[in-house]
CSV table of C-alpha atoms in Angstrom, one decimal:
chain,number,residue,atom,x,y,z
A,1,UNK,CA,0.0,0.0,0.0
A,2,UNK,CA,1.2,3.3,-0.7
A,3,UNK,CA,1.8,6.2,2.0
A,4,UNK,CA,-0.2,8.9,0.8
A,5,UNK,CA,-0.1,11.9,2.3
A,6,UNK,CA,-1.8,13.9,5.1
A,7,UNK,CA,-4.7,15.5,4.1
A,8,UNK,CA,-6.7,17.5,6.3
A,9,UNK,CA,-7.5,20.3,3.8
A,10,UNK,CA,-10.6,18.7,2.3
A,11,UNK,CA,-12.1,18.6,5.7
A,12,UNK,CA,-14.4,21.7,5.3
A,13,UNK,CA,-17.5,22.6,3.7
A,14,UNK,CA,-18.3,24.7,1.1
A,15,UNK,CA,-17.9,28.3,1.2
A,16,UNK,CA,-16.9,31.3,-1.4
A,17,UNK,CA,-13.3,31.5,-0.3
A,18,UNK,CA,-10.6,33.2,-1.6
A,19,UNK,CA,-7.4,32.5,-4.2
A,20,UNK,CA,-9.9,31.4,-6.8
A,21,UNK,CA,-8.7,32.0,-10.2
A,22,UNK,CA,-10.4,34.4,-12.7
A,23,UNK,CA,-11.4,32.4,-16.0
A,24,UNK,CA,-8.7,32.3,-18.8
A,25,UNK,CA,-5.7,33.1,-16.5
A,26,UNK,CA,-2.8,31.0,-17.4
A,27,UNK,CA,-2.3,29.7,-13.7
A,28,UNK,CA,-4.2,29.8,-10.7
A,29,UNK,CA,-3.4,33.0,-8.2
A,30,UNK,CA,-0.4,31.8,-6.6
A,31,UNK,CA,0.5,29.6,-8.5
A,32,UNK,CA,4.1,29.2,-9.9
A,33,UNK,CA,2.7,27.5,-13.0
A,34,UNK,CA,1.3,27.1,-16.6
A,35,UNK,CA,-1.4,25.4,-17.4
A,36,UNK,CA,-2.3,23.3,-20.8
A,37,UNK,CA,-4.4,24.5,-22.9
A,38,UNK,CA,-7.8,22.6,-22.3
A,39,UNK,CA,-8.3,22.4,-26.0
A,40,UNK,CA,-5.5,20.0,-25.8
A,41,UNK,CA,-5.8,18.1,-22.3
A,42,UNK,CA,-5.2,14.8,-22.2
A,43,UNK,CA,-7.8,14.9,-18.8
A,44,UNK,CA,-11.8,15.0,-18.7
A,45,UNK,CA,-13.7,15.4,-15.8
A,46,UNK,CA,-13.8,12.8,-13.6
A,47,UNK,CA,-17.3,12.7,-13.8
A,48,UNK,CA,-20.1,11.2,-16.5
A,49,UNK,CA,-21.1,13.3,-19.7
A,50,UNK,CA,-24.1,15.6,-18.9
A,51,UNK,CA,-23.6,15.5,-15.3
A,52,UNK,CA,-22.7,19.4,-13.5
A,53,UNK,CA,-20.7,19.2,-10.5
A,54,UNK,CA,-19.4,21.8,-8.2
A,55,UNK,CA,-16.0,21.9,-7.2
A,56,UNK,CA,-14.9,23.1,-3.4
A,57,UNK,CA,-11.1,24.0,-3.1
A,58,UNK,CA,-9.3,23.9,-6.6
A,59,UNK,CA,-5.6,25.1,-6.9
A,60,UNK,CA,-3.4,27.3,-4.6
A,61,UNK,CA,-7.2,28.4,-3.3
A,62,UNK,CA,-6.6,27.3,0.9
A,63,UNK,CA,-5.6,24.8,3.6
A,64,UNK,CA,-3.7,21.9,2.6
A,65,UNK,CA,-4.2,23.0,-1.3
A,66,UNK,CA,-2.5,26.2,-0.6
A,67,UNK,CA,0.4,26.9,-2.8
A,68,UNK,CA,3.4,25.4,-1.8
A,69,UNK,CA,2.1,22.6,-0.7
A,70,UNK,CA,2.5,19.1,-2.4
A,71,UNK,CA,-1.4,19.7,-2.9
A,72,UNK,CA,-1.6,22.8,-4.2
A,73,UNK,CA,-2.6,21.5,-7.9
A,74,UNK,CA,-5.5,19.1,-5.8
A,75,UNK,CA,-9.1,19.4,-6.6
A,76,UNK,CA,-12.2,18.8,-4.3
A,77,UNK,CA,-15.1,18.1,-6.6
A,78,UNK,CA,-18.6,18.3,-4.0
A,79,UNK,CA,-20.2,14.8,-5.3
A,80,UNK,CA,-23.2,13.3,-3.4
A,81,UNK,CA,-22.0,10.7,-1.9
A,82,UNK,CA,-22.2,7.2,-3.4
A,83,UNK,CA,-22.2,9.1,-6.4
A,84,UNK,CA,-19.7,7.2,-9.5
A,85,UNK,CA,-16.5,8.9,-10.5
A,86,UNK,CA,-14.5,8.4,-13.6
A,87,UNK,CA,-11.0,7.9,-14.9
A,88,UNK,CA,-10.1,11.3,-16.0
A,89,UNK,CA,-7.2,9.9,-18.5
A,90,UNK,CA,-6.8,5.8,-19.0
A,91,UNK,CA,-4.0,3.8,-17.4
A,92,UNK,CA,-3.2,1.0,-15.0
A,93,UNK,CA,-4.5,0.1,-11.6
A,94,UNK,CA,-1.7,1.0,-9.4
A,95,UNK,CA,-2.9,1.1,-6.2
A,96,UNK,CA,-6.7,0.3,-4.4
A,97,UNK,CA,-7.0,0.8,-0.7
A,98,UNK,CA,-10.6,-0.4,0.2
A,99,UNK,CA,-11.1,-1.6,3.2
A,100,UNK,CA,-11.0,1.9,5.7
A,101,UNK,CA,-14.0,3.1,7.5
A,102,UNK,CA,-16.5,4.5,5.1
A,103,UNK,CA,-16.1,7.7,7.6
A,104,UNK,CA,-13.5,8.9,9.0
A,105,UNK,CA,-10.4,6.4,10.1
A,106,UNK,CA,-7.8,5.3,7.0
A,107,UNK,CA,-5.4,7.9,7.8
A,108,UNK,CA,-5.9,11.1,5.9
A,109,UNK,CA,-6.7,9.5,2.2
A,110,UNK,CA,-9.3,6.5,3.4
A,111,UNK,CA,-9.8,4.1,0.6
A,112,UNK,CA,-8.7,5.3,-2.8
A,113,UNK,CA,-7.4,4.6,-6.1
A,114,UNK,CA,-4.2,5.7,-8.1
A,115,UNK,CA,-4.4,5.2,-11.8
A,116,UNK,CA,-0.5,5.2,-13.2
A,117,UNK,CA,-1.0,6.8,-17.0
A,118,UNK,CA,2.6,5.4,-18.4
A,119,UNK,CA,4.4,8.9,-18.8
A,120,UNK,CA,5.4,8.9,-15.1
A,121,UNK,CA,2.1,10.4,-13.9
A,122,UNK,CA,-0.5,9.6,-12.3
A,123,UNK,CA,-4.1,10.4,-11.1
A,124,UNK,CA,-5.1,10.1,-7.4
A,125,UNK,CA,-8.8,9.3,-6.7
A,126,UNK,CA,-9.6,10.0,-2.9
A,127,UNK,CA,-12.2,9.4,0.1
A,128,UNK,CA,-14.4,6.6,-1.1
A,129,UNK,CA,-16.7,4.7,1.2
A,130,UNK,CA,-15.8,1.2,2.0
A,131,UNK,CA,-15.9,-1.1,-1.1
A,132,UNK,CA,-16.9,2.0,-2.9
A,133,UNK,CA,-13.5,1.6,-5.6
A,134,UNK,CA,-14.8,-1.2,-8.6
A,135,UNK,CA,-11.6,-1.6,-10.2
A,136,UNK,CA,-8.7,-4.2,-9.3
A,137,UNK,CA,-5.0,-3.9,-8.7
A,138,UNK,CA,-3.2,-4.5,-12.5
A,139,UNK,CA,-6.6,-3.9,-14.1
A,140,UNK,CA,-5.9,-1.3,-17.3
A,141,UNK,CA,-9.0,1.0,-17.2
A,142,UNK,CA,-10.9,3.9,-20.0
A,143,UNK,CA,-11.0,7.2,-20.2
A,144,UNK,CA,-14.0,8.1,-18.9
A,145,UNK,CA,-14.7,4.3,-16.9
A,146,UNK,CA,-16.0,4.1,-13.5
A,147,UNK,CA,-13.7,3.5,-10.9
A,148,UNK,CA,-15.9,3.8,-7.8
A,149,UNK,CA,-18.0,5.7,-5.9
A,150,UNK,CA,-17.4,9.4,-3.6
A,151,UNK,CA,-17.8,9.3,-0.3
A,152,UNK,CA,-16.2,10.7,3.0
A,153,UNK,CA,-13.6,8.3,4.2
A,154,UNK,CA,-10.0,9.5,5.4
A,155,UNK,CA,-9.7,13.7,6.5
A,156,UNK,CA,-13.3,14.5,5.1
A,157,UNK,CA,-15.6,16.0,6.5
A,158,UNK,CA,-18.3,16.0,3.8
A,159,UNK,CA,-18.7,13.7,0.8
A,160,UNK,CA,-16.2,14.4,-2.0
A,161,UNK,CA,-13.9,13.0,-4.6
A,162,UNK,CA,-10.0,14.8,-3.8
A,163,UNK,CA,-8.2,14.4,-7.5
A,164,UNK,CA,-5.1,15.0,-7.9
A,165,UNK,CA,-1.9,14.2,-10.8
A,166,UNK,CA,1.1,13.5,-9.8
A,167,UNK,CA,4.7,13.1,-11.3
A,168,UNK,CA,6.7,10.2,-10.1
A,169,UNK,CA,5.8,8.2,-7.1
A,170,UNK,CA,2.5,9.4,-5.7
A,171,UNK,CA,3.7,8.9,-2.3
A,172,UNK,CA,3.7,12.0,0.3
A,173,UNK,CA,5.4,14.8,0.0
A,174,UNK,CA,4.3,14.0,-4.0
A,175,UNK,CA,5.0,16.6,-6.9
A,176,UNK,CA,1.9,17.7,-8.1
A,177,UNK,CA,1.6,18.5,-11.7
A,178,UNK,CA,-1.2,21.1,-12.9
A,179,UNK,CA,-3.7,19.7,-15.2
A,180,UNK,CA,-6.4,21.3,-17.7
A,181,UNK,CA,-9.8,19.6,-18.9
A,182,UNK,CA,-10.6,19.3,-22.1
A,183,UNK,CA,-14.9,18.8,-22.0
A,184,UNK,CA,-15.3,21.4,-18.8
A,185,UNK,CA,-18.0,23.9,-19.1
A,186,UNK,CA,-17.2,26.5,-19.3
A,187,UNK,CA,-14.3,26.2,-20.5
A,188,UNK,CA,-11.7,27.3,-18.0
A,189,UNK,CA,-8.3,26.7,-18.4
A,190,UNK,CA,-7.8,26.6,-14.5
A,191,UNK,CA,-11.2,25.4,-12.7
A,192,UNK,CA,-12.4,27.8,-10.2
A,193,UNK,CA,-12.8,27.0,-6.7
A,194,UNK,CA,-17.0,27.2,-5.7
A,195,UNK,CA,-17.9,26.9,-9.4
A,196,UNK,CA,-20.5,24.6,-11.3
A,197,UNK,CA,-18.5,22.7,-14.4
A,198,UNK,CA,-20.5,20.3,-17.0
A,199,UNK,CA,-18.6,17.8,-18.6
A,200,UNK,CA,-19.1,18.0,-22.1
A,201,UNK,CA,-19.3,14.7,-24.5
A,202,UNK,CA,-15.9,14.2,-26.1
């Protein structure tokens, strides 16, 4: 099993904090990079065509996401819980944790899944409920497949997927890398923190 890090920052609710990044902007405010252009991703939501979500902390916004931090290019995305997340880019099942209290308990990650993409990334799917991740150790998995379900396990305090890339070992303290998506609406290169995205067919 991987060590993952300590989370902590996705423990609060939602709220229309500050560091959020103004639509277009090549990076997020604070933070010391450049973004893809979305046009061009190789990342989709990691949620089902059609379906809006809402996101909580994006980048360099606050808390354990600030800049800085190994977290700072981390997402929360405020599913309902038991609600099915995708793979936002294809790969190999690296890692499935499963077995952590479906609240609370696991550490600061709970049960999660890490998707290795075979470029020296990879994706970091956090705090589902117990059983809640559908895919196996080895298994190669879709763009766009279901990999399990949100929930609030690990440092959450309210159901929602934490999705993060990484570059090299996605053990703590990881190197984030920042990522664009290619079927948000609207089309932000950076997603705002506290804002409603659709994911567009692709």
């Amino acid at each position: 099993m991987l060590a993952l890090l300590l989370l902590g920052g996705c423990g609060g609710g939602t709220n229309s904090g500050s560091g959020e990044a103004k639509p277009g902007n090549q990076a997020a405010a604070g933070c010391p990079a450049q973004y893809p252009d979305p046009a061009h991703s190789l990342y989709v939501l990691p949620w089902a065509a059609g379906k809006t979500v809402r996101t909580g902390l994006a980048n360099c916004s606050s808390s354990f996401h600030s800049a800085g931090r190994p977290d700072q290019f981390a997402f929360d995305f405020d599913f309902d819980e038991g609600s099915p997340f995708v793979a936002a880019r294809g790969g190999r099942v690296k890692t499935v944790v499963n077995t952590e209290p479906s609240s609370g308990g696991g550490g600061s990650t709970g049960n999660y899944v890490v998707i290795e993409h075979g470029d020296g990334t990879s994706g970091l799917y956090l705090h589902s409920p117990r059983g809640g991740i559908v895919v196996q150790e080895g298994e190669t998995v879709a763009q766009g497949q279901v990999l399990g379900v949100t929930g609030r396990s690990g440092y959450a305090g309210y159901p929602h997927l934490h999705f993060m890339v990484v570059q090299g070992e996605a053990i703590y303290p990881y190197v984030g890398v920042p990522v664009s998506f290619r079927n948000a609406d609207p089309p932000d290169r950076v997603l705002r923190s506290y804002q409603s995205y659709r994911a567009l067919a692709y």
